[in-house]
PDB file of C-alpha atoms in Angstrom:
ATOM      1  CA  MET F 146      25.517 -15.494 -43.836  1.00 42.00           C
ATOM      2  CA  THR F 147      26.519 -11.673 -43.218  1.00 45.00           C
ATOM      3  CA  ASP F 148      29.885 -11.277 -41.745  1.00 50.00           C
ATOM      4  CA  LYS F 149      28.214 -10.358 -38.582  1.00 57.00           C
ATOM      5  CA  GLN F 150      26.428 -13.651 -38.531  1.00 80.00           C
ATOM      6  CA  LYS F 151      29.868 -15.431 -38.880  1.00 92.00           C
ATOM      7  CA  PRO F 152      31.708 -17.034 -36.028  1.00 97.00           C
ATOM      8  CA  LEU F 153      34.282 -15.102 -34.832  1.00 98.00           C
ATOM      9  CA  ILE F 154      37.773 -17.188 -34.946  1.00 98.00           C
ATOM     10  CA  LEU F 155      40.971 -16.028 -33.244  1.00 98.00           C
ATOM     11  CA  VAL F 156      44.217 -17.350 -34.658  1.00 98.00           C
ATOM     12  CA  VAL F 157      47.244 -17.601 -32.658  1.00 98.00           C
ATOM     13  CA  ASN F 158      50.524 -19.477 -32.379  1.00 98.00           C
ATOM     14  CA  ASP F 159      53.840 -19.800 -30.902  1.00 97.00           C
ATOM     15  CA  ASP F 160      56.104 -19.930 -34.345  1.00 97.00           C
ATOM     16  CA  GLY F 161      55.194 -16.364 -35.296  1.00 97.00           C
ATOM     17  CA  TYR F 162      54.018 -14.691 -38.437  1.00 97.00           C
ATOM     18  CA  GLU F 163      56.079 -15.741 -40.505  1.00 97.00           C
ATOM     19  CA  ALA F 164      55.160 -19.267 -40.081  1.00 97.00           C
ATOM     20  CA  LYS F 165      53.973 -21.409 -42.854  1.00 98.00           C
ATOM     21  CA  GLY F 166      51.664 -23.214 -40.467  1.00 98.00           C
ATOM     22  CA  LEU F 167      50.089 -19.965 -39.760  1.00 98.00           C
ATOM     23  CA  LYS F 168      49.095 -19.205 -43.373  1.00 98.00           C
ATOM     24  CA  ALA F 169      47.884 -22.916 -42.649  1.00 98.00           C
ATOM     25  CA  MET F 170      45.371 -22.126 -40.088  1.00 98.00           C
ATOM     26  CA  VAL F 171      44.340 -19.225 -41.833  1.00 98.00           C
ATOM     27  CA  GLU F 172      43.629 -21.155 -44.795  1.00 98.00           C
ATOM     28  CA  ILE F 173      41.282 -23.361 -42.563  1.00 98.00           C
ATOM     29  CA  ALA F 174      40.043 -20.780 -40.041  1.00 98.00           C
ATOM     30  CA  LYS F 175      38.793 -18.158 -43.171  1.00 97.00           C
ATOM     31  CA  THR F 176      36.318 -21.333 -44.598  1.00 97.00           C
ATOM     32  CA  PHE F 177      34.404 -20.693 -41.158  1.00 97.00           C
ATOM     33  CA  GLY F 178      34.005 -17.179 -40.336  1.00 96.00           C
ATOM     34  CA  GLU F 179      35.751 -13.503 -39.594  1.00 97.00           C
ATOM     35  CA  VAL F 180      38.845 -14.157 -38.849  1.00 98.00           C
ATOM     36  CA  VAL F 181      41.450 -12.294 -36.544  1.00 98.00           C
ATOM     37  CA  VAL F 182      45.103 -12.986 -35.959  1.00 98.00           C
ATOM     38  CA  VAL F 183      46.877 -12.150 -33.205  1.00 98.00           C
ATOM     39  CA  VAL F 184      50.682 -14.029 -33.051  1.00 98.00           C
ATOM     40  CA  PRO F 185      54.201 -13.171 -31.820  1.00 98.00           C
ATOM     41  CA  ASP F 186      56.527 -11.425 -33.491  1.00 97.00           C
ATOM     42  CA  ARG F 187      59.180 -14.041 -33.321  1.00 96.00           C
ATOM     43  CA  VAL F 188      59.677 -17.549 -32.867  1.00 96.00           C
ATOM     44  CA  ARG F 189      58.033 -18.814 -29.171  1.00 96.00           C
ATOM     45  CA  SER F 190      58.402 -22.050 -29.197  1.00 94.00           C
ATOM     46  CA  ALA F 191      58.504 -24.082 -26.033  1.00 93.00           C
ATOM     47  CA  ASN F 192      56.838 -21.134 -24.024  1.00 96.00           C
ATOM     48  CA  GLY F 193      54.187 -23.143 -22.292  1.00 96.00           C
ATOM     49  CA  HIS F 194      51.696 -20.782 -20.000  1.00 96.00           C
ATOM     50  CA  ALA F 195      54.197 -17.944 -20.018  1.00 97.00           C
ATOM     51  CA  ILE F 196      53.112 -14.604 -19.691  1.00 97.00           C
ATOM     52  CA  THR F 197      55.074 -10.609 -19.860  1.00 97.00           C
ATOM     53  CA  MET F 198      54.502  -9.126 -17.070  1.00 96.00           C
ATOM     54  CA  ASN F 199      58.053  -7.404 -16.546  1.00 95.00           C
ATOM     55  CA  GLU F 200      58.264  -5.252 -19.964  1.00 95.00           C
ATOM     56  CA  PRO F 201      55.822  -3.345 -21.644  1.00 97.00           C
ATOM     57  CA  LEU F 202      53.551  -5.410 -24.422  1.00 97.00           C
ATOM     58  CA  HIS F 203      52.951  -3.930 -27.708  1.00 98.00           C
ATOM     59  CA  VAL F 204      50.805  -5.151 -30.392  1.00 98.00           C
ATOM     60  CA  ARG F 205      50.319  -3.871 -34.049  1.00 98.00           C
ATOM     61  CA  GLN F 206      48.392  -4.360 -37.201  1.00 98.00           C
ATOM     62  CA  TYR F 207      51.164  -5.533 -39.869  1.00 96.00           C
ATOM     63  CA  LEU F 208      47.964  -6.662 -42.695  1.00 96.00           C
ATOM     64  CA  GLN F 209      45.056  -6.599 -43.650  1.00 97.00           C
ATOM     65  CA  GLU F 210      44.218  -9.510 -46.335  1.00 96.00           C
ATOM     66  CA  ASP F 211      41.371 -11.272 -47.944  1.00 95.00           C
ATOM     67  CA  GLY F 212      39.068 -10.385 -45.052  1.00 95.00           C
ATOM     68  CA  VAL F 213      41.677 -11.355 -42.613  1.00 97.00           C
ATOM     69  CA  ALA F 214      42.875  -8.550 -40.040  1.00 97.00           C
ATOM     70  CA  TYR F 215      47.056  -9.974 -38.971  1.00 98.00           C
ATOM     71  CA  TRP F 216      48.359  -8.606 -35.531  1.00 98.00           C
ATOM     72  CA  ARG F 217      51.580  -9.410 -33.875  1.00 98.00           C
ATOM     73  CA  THR F 218      53.047  -8.757 -30.638  1.00 98.00           C
ATOM     74  CA  ASN F 219      56.411  -8.903 -28.719  1.00 98.00           C
ATOM     75  CA  GLY F 220      54.595 -11.023 -25.953  1.00 97.00           C
ATOM     76  CA  THR F 221      53.999 -15.106 -25.283  1.00 98.00           C
ATOM     77  CA  PRO F 222      51.484 -17.215 -26.624  1.00 98.00           C
ATOM     78  CA  VAL F 223      49.451 -16.643 -24.057  1.00 98.00           C
ATOM     79  CA  ASP F 224      49.932 -12.999 -24.296  1.00 98.00           C
ATOM     80  CA  CYS F 225      48.271 -13.109 -28.109  1.00 98.00           C
ATOM     81  CA  VAL F 226      45.475 -14.787 -25.986  1.00 98.00           C
ATOM     82  CA  LYS F 227      44.836 -11.619 -24.133  1.00 98.00           C
ATOM     83  CA  LEU F 228      45.775  -9.078 -26.383  1.00 98.00           C
ATOM     84  CA  GLY F 229      42.866 -10.875 -28.836  1.00 98.00           C
ATOM     85  CA  GLN F 230      40.246 -10.917 -26.000  1.00 97.00           C
ATOM     86  CA  ARG F 231      40.758  -7.362 -24.487  1.00 97.00           C
ATOM     87  CA  VAL F 232      43.149  -5.298 -26.827  1.00 98.00           C
ATOM     88  CA  VAL F 233      42.202  -5.973 -30.298  1.00 98.00           C
ATOM     89  CA  LEU F 234      38.650  -7.319 -30.042  1.00 98.00           C
ATOM     90  CA  ARG F 235      37.648  -5.289 -27.427  1.00 96.00           C
ATOM     91  CA  ASN F 236      35.950  -8.026 -25.356  1.00 94.00           C
ATOM     92  CA  ARG F 237      33.810  -8.939 -28.250  1.00 97.00           C
ATOM     93  CA  HIS F 238      32.366 -12.353 -27.937  1.00 96.00           C
ATOM     94  CA  ILE F 239      34.777 -15.023 -29.663  1.00 98.00           C
ATOM     95  CA  ASP F 240      33.325 -18.513 -30.968  1.00 98.00           C
ATOM     96  CA  LEU F 241      36.421 -20.208 -31.061  1.00 98.00           C
ATOM     97  CA  VAL F 242      39.913 -20.243 -30.125  1.00 98.00           C
ATOM     98  CA  LEU F 243      42.625 -22.082 -32.685  1.00 98.00           C
ATOM     99  CA  SER F 244      46.578 -22.359 -32.552  1.00 98.00           C
ATOM    100  CA  GLY F 245      48.872 -23.260 -34.673  1.00 96.00           C
ATOM    101  CA  ILE F 246      49.404 -24.877 -36.578  1.00 98.00           C
ATOM    102  CA  ASN F 247      52.576 -25.820 -35.102  1.00 98.00           C
ATOM    103  CA  HIS F 248      55.524 -27.304 -36.657  1.00 97.00           C
ATOM    104  CA  GLY F 249      56.082 -30.015 -34.928  1.00 95.00           C
ATOM    105  CA  SER F 250      54.007 -32.575 -32.695  1.00 95.00           C
ATOM    106  CA  ASN F 251      52.789 -31.710 -29.580  1.00 96.00           C
ATOM    107  CA  SER F 252      52.355 -35.111 -28.045  1.00 95.00           C
ATOM    108  CA  SER F 253      52.736 -36.878 -24.297  1.00 93.00           C
ATOM    109  CA  VAL F 254      54.220 -34.828 -22.223  1.00 92.00           C
ATOM    110  CA  SER F 255      55.368 -31.634 -24.806  1.00 93.00           C
ATOM    111  CA  VAL F 256      52.259 -30.459 -24.184  1.00 94.00           C
ATOM    112  CA  LEU F 257      53.531 -28.623 -20.998  1.00 94.00           C
ATOM    113  CA  TYR F 258      56.201 -27.312 -22.457  1.00 94.00           C
ATOM    114  CA  SER F 259      54.309 -26.316 -26.158  1.00 96.00           C
ATOM    115  CA  GLY F 260      53.100 -22.587 -26.537  1.00 97.00           C
ATOM    116  CA  THR F 261      50.857 -23.782 -29.199  1.00 98.00           C
ATOM    117  CA  MET F 262      48.836 -25.701 -26.347  1.00 98.00           C
ATOM    118  CA  GLY F 263      49.351 -22.973 -23.741  1.00 98.00           C
ATOM    119  CA  ALA F 264      47.743 -20.406 -26.009  1.00 98.00           C
ATOM    120  CA  ALA F 265      44.827 -22.952 -26.387  1.00 98.00           C
ATOM    121  CA  ILE F 266      44.584 -23.845 -22.727  1.00 98.00           C
ATOM    122  CA  GLU F 267      44.952 -20.406 -22.139  1.00 98.00           C
ATOM    123  CA  ALA F 268      41.700 -19.763 -24.423  1.00 98.00           C
ATOM    124  CA  SER F 269      39.898 -22.429 -22.668  1.00 98.00           C
ATOM    125  CA  PHE F 270      39.429 -20.127 -19.453  1.00 97.00           C
ATOM    126  CA  GLU F 271      36.414 -18.609 -21.693  1.00 97.00           C
ATOM    127  CA  TYR F 272      35.934 -20.398 -25.346  1.00 97.00           C
ATOM    128  CA  PRO F 273      36.291 -22.692 -27.135  1.00 98.00           C
ATOM    129  CA  ALA F 274      39.751 -23.838 -28.531  1.00 98.00           C
ATOM    130  CA  VAL F 275      42.099 -25.981 -30.505  1.00 98.00           C
ATOM    131  CA  GLY F 276      45.816 -26.367 -30.928  1.00 98.00           C
ATOM    132  CA  LEU F 277      46.778 -28.169 -33.855  1.00 98.00           C
ATOM    133  CA  SER F 278      50.804 -29.284 -34.841  1.00 98.00           C
ATOM    134  CA  LEU F 279      51.695 -31.526 -37.565  1.00 98.00           C
ATOM    135  CA  LEU F 280      54.665 -34.117 -37.019  1.00 97.00           C
ATOM    136  CA  ASP F 281      57.317 -32.368 -38.919  1.00 97.00           C
ATOM    137  CA  TYR F 282      59.591 -29.331 -37.745  1.00 94.00           C
ATOM    138  CA  SER F 283      60.434 -28.088 -41.580  1.00 94.00           C
ATOM    139  CA  PRO F 284      59.575 -24.572 -41.562  1.00 94.00           C
ATOM    140  CA  ASP F 285      58.842 -25.636 -45.482  1.00 96.00           C
ATOM    141  CA  ALA F 286      56.948 -28.506 -43.859  1.00 97.00           C
ATOM    142  CA  ASP F 287      53.927 -29.600 -45.884  1.00 98.00           C
ATOM    143  CA  PHE F 288      50.401 -28.830 -44.400  1.00 98.00           C
ATOM    144  CA  THR F 289      48.066 -30.309 -46.634  1.00 98.00           C
ATOM    145  CA  ALA F 290      46.635 -33.009 -44.847  1.00 98.00           C
ATOM    146  CA  ALA F 291      46.512 -30.613 -42.003  1.00 98.00           C
ATOM    147  CA  ILE F 292      44.392 -28.362 -43.889  1.00 98.00           C
ATOM    148  CA  HIS F 293      41.868 -31.005 -45.399  1.00 98.00           C
ATOM    149  CA  PHE F 294      41.498 -33.172 -41.676  1.00 98.00           C
ATOM    150  CA  GLY F 295      41.927 -29.376 -40.087  1.00 98.00           C
ATOM    151  CA  LYS F 296      38.808 -28.193 -41.836  1.00 98.00           C
ATOM    152  CA  ARG F 297      36.421 -31.451 -40.972  1.00 98.00           C
ATOM    153  CA  ILE F 298      37.341 -30.998 -37.277  1.00 98.00           C
ATOM    154  CA  VAL F 299      36.570 -27.279 -37.298  1.00 98.00           C
ATOM    155  CA  LYS F 300      33.454 -27.960 -38.997  1.00 98.00           C
ATOM    156  CA  SER F 301      32.354 -30.467 -36.751  1.00 98.00           C
ATOM    157  CA  ILE F 302      33.261 -28.425 -33.257  1.00 98.00           C
ATOM    158  CA  LEU F 303      31.751 -25.305 -34.430  1.00 97.00           C
ATOM    159  CA  GLU F 304      28.151 -27.519 -35.081  1.00 97.00           C
ATOM    160  CA  ASN F 305      28.725 -29.850 -31.761  1.00 97.00           C
ATOM    161  CA  GLY F 306      30.701 -27.203 -29.310  1.00 97.00           C
ATOM    162  CA  LEU F 307      33.202 -28.833 -26.633  1.00 97.00           C
ATOM    163  CA  PRO F 308      32.640 -28.865 -22.989  1.00 96.00           C
ATOM    164  CA  ALA F 309      33.201 -25.962 -21.110  1.00 96.00           C
ATOM    165  CA  HIS F 310      37.139 -25.419 -20.594  1.00 97.00           C
ATOM    166  CA  THR F 311      38.233 -27.952 -22.119  1.00 97.00           C
ATOM    167  CA  CYS F 312      40.272 -27.589 -25.337  1.00 98.00           C
ATOM    168  CA  LEU F 313      41.800 -30.089 -27.802  1.00 98.00           C
ATOM    169  CA  ASN F 314      45.098 -31.143 -28.868  1.00 98.00           C
ATOM    170  CA  VAL F 315      45.096 -32.036 -32.019  1.00 98.00           C
ATOM    171  CA  ASN F 316      48.083 -34.003 -33.664  1.00 98.00           C
ATOM    172  CA  PHE F 317      48.833 -34.897 -37.230  1.00 98.00           C
ATOM    173  CA  PRO F 318      51.056 -37.579 -38.559  1.00 98.00           C
ATOM    174  CA  ASN F 319      53.255 -36.327 -41.092  1.00 98.00           C
ATOM    175  CA  VAL F 320      52.118 -38.194 -43.846  1.00 98.00           C
ATOM    176  CA  SER F 321      49.715 -37.581 -47.116  1.00 97.00           C
ATOM    177  CA  THR F 322      46.147 -37.195 -47.011  1.00 98.00           C
ATOM    178  CA  GLU F 323      45.300 -40.946 -49.027  1.00 98.00           C
ATOM    179  CA  GLU F 324      47.805 -42.566 -45.952  1.00 98.00           C
ATOM    180  CA  ILE F 325      45.660 -41.230 -42.973  1.00 98.00           C
ATOM    181  CA  LYS F 326      43.984 -43.738 -41.535  1.00 98.00           C
ATOM    182  CA  GLY F 327      41.226 -41.533 -39.445  1.00 97.00           C
ATOM    183  CA  ILE F 328      41.061 -39.680 -36.358  1.00 98.00           C
ATOM    184  CA  LYS F 329      41.650 -41.227 -32.653  1.00 98.00           C
ATOM    185  CA  ILE F 330      40.702 -39.651 -29.492  1.00 98.00           C
ATOM    186  CA  THR F 331      43.561 -40.473 -27.450  1.00 97.00           C
ATOM    187  CA  ARG F 332      44.645 -39.956 -23.829  1.00 96.00           C
ATOM    188  CA  GLN F 333      48.006 -38.443 -23.059  1.00 95.00           C
ATOM    189  CA  THR F 334      51.052 -41.027 -23.610  1.00 94.00           C
ATOM    190  CA  ASP F 335      52.937 -41.765 -20.201  1.00 91.00           C
ATOM    191  CA  GLY F 336      56.603 -40.362 -21.165  1.00 86.00           C
ATOM    192  CA  TYR F 337      59.536 -38.286 -20.705  1.00 85.00           C
ATOM    193  CA  TRP F 338      62.213 -36.590 -22.667  1.00 84.00           C
ATOM    194  CA  TYR F 339      65.712 -37.701 -21.977  1.00 88.00           C
ATOM    195  CA  GLU F 340      67.523 -34.529 -21.606  1.00 87.00           C
ATOM    196  CA  ASP F 341      70.596 -33.591 -22.158  1.00 90.00           C
ATOM    197  CA  MET F 342      73.319 -30.020 -22.017  1.00 93.00           C
ATOM    198  CA  GLU F 343      75.431 -30.935 -25.287  1.00 94.00           C
ATOM    199  CA  GLU F 344      78.439 -28.513 -24.179  1.00 95.00           C
ATOM    200  CA  ARG F 345      79.634 -26.151 -27.179  1.00 96.00           C
ATOM    201  CA  VAL F 346      82.327 -23.254 -27.910  1.00 97.00           C
ATOM    202  CA  ASP F 347      81.257 -19.760 -29.464  1.00 96.00           C
ATOM    203  CA  PRO F 348      83.518 -17.905 -32.276  1.00 96.00           C
ATOM    204  CA  TYR F 349      85.123 -16.420 -28.418  1.00 97.00           C
ATOM    205  CA  GLY F 350      86.241 -19.288 -27.314  1.00 96.00           C
ATOM    206  CA  ARG F 351      83.478 -19.187 -24.683  1.00 97.00           C
ATOM    207  CA  LYS F 352      81.073 -22.159 -23.624  1.00 96.00           C
ATOM    208  CA  TYR F 353      77.590 -22.278 -24.411  1.00 96.00           C
ATOM    209  CA  TYR F 354      74.905 -25.181 -23.923  1.00 95.00           C
ATOM    210  CA  TRP F 355      72.312 -26.945 -26.230  1.00 93.00           C
ATOM    211  CA  LEU F 356      69.599 -28.536 -24.716  1.00 90.00           C
ATOM    212  CA  THR F 357      69.085 -31.897 -26.975  1.00 90.00           C
ATOM    213  CA  GLY F 358      67.214 -35.012 -26.036  1.00 86.00           C
ATOM    214  CA  TYR F 359      64.691 -37.309 -27.297  1.00 85.00           C
ATOM    215  CA  LEU F 360      61.210 -39.060 -25.863  1.00 82.00           C
ATOM    216  CA  VAL F 361      60.723 -42.099 -24.249  1.00 86.00           C
ATOM    217  CA  ASP F 362      57.892 -43.559 -24.894  1.00 86.00           C
ATOM    218  CA  THR F 363      57.182 -46.086 -21.331  1.00 84.00           C
ATOM    219  CA  ASP F 364      53.489 -46.809 -22.871  1.00 86.00           C
ATOM    220  CA  GLN F 365      53.016 -47.803 -26.353  1.00 85.00           C
ATOM    221  CA  GLN F 366      49.326 -48.519 -26.130  1.00 93.00           C
ATOM    222  CA  PRO F 367      46.578 -48.319 -28.421  1.00 94.00           C
ATOM    223  CA  ASP F 368      44.664 -45.788 -26.694  1.00 96.00           C
ATOM    224  CA  THR F 369      47.559 -43.219 -26.801  1.00 96.00           C
ATOM    225  CA  CYS F 370      48.615 -40.012 -28.764  1.00 96.00           C
ATOM    226  CA  GLU F 371      52.204 -41.611 -29.500  1.00 95.00           C
ATOM    227  CA  TRP F 372      50.740 -44.897 -30.794  1.00 97.00           C
ATOM    228  CA  ALA F 373      47.974 -43.235 -32.738  1.00 97.00           C
ATOM    229  CA  LEU F 374      51.078 -40.742 -34.728  1.00 97.00           C
ATOM    230  CA  LYS F 375      52.921 -44.277 -34.997  1.00 96.00           C
ATOM    231  CA  HIS F 376      50.067 -45.619 -37.065  1.00 98.00           C
ATOM    232  CA  ASN F 377      49.466 -42.222 -38.972  1.00 98.00           C
ATOM    233  CA  TYR F 378      45.909 -41.904 -37.528  1.00 98.00           C
ATOM    234  CA  ILE F 379      45.221 -38.254 -36.073  1.00 98.00           C
ATOM    235  CA  SER F 380      45.252 -38.267 -32.097  1.00 98.00           C
ATOM    236  CA  VAL F 381      42.765 -35.662 -31.201  1.00 98.00           C
ATOM    237  CA  GLN F 382      43.231 -35.249 -26.949  1.00 98.00           C
ATOM    238  CA  PRO F 383      40.671 -33.536 -24.516  1.00 98.00           C
ATOM    239  CA  VAL F 384      42.667 -31.144 -22.205  1.00 98.00           C
ATOM    240  CA  HIS F 385      41.621 -29.483 -19.067  1.00 96.00           C
ATOM    241  CA  TYR F 386      43.436 -26.929 -17.296  1.00 95.00           C
ATOM    242  CA  ASP F 387      43.070 -28.166 -13.754  1.00 95.00           C
ATOM    243  CA  MET F 388      45.902 -30.344 -13.035  1.00 93.00           C
ATOM    244  CA  THR F 389      44.943 -32.074  -9.901  1.00 93.00           C
ATOM    245  CA  ASP F 390      45.939 -35.718  -9.493  1.00 93.00           C
ATOM    246  CA  TYR F 391      42.370 -37.002  -8.516  1.00 93.00           C
ATOM    247  CA  LYS F 392      44.020 -41.161  -8.999  1.00 92.00           C
ATOM    248  CA  HIS F 393      45.869 -40.181  -5.580  1.00 95.00           C
ATOM    249  CA  PHE F 394      44.211 -37.819  -4.031  1.00 91.00           C
ATOM    250  CA  ASN F 395      43.221 -39.596  -1.330  1.00 94.00           C
ATOM    251  CA  ASP F 396      47.328 -41.038  -1.201  1.00 96.00           C
ATOM    252  CA  ILE F 397      48.670 -38.215   0.522  1.00 94.00           C
ATOM    253  CA  LYS F 398      45.556 -37.563   3.150  1.00 93.00           C
ATOM    254  CA  TYR F 399      48.110 -38.463   5.669  1.00 93.00           C
ATOM    255  CA  LEU F 400      49.585 -34.738   5.332  1.00 95.00           C
ATOM    256  CA  GLU F 401      46.470 -34.149   7.176  1.00 93.00           C
ATOM    257  CA  ASP F 402      47.343 -35.289  10.146  1.00 93.00           C
ATOM    258  CA  VAL F 403      50.684 -33.547  10.192  1.00 92.00           C
ATOM    259  CA  GLU F 404      51.560 -31.311  13.219  1.00 87.00           C
TER     260      GLU F 404
END
């Protein structure tokens, strides 16, 4: 197969160009096609679906290695997708967008805050897209199992495709390859973050605040992402950008009668 026949894969992330998870994602992507990387020039975690509108965007190539072109930008993860599409690749057809591999899971309500998933959702407007995350926040996390199963997941997606405008939120438990029990197709856990603002004092005596908290799992059913991760399964969850609450659509019809 020639390079022109290989799938074109755009790799983005929210942990920045120095992240170990990016190297793991590129290792997966290189197995299957031509790879172009567009990532933030610093950590952009928890940027959600933010875009840059009030300052200039810059993007420049910083590396060409093993056939992979690496670009970085001062923008957000979603900006990386837009710049990859319109500037770096000049509107070439993209066969797959891969976002991650994120340091830390993006299960439950975290999908709303995640820059990794923000980029995947943005890409899904036009292309098949997958966000991959590992339940380990350490900068030196071990991505061995994520690479092993990530290759299998990407291969299957390239062969079978994804529904239009639907991306996948893939979360790996932090265990060895041998300890992973398999893959579960899951729904988003019905949970929320219990949050607090921890007050601290800087060296000049000025107060500042640090967001802390933990996930409260109010669901704990075996078809959820949190259950899968806690039981050493890979959670694969379909995500759509349409946030309409169809279940309760008719429950607020009374508002149409308001005069």
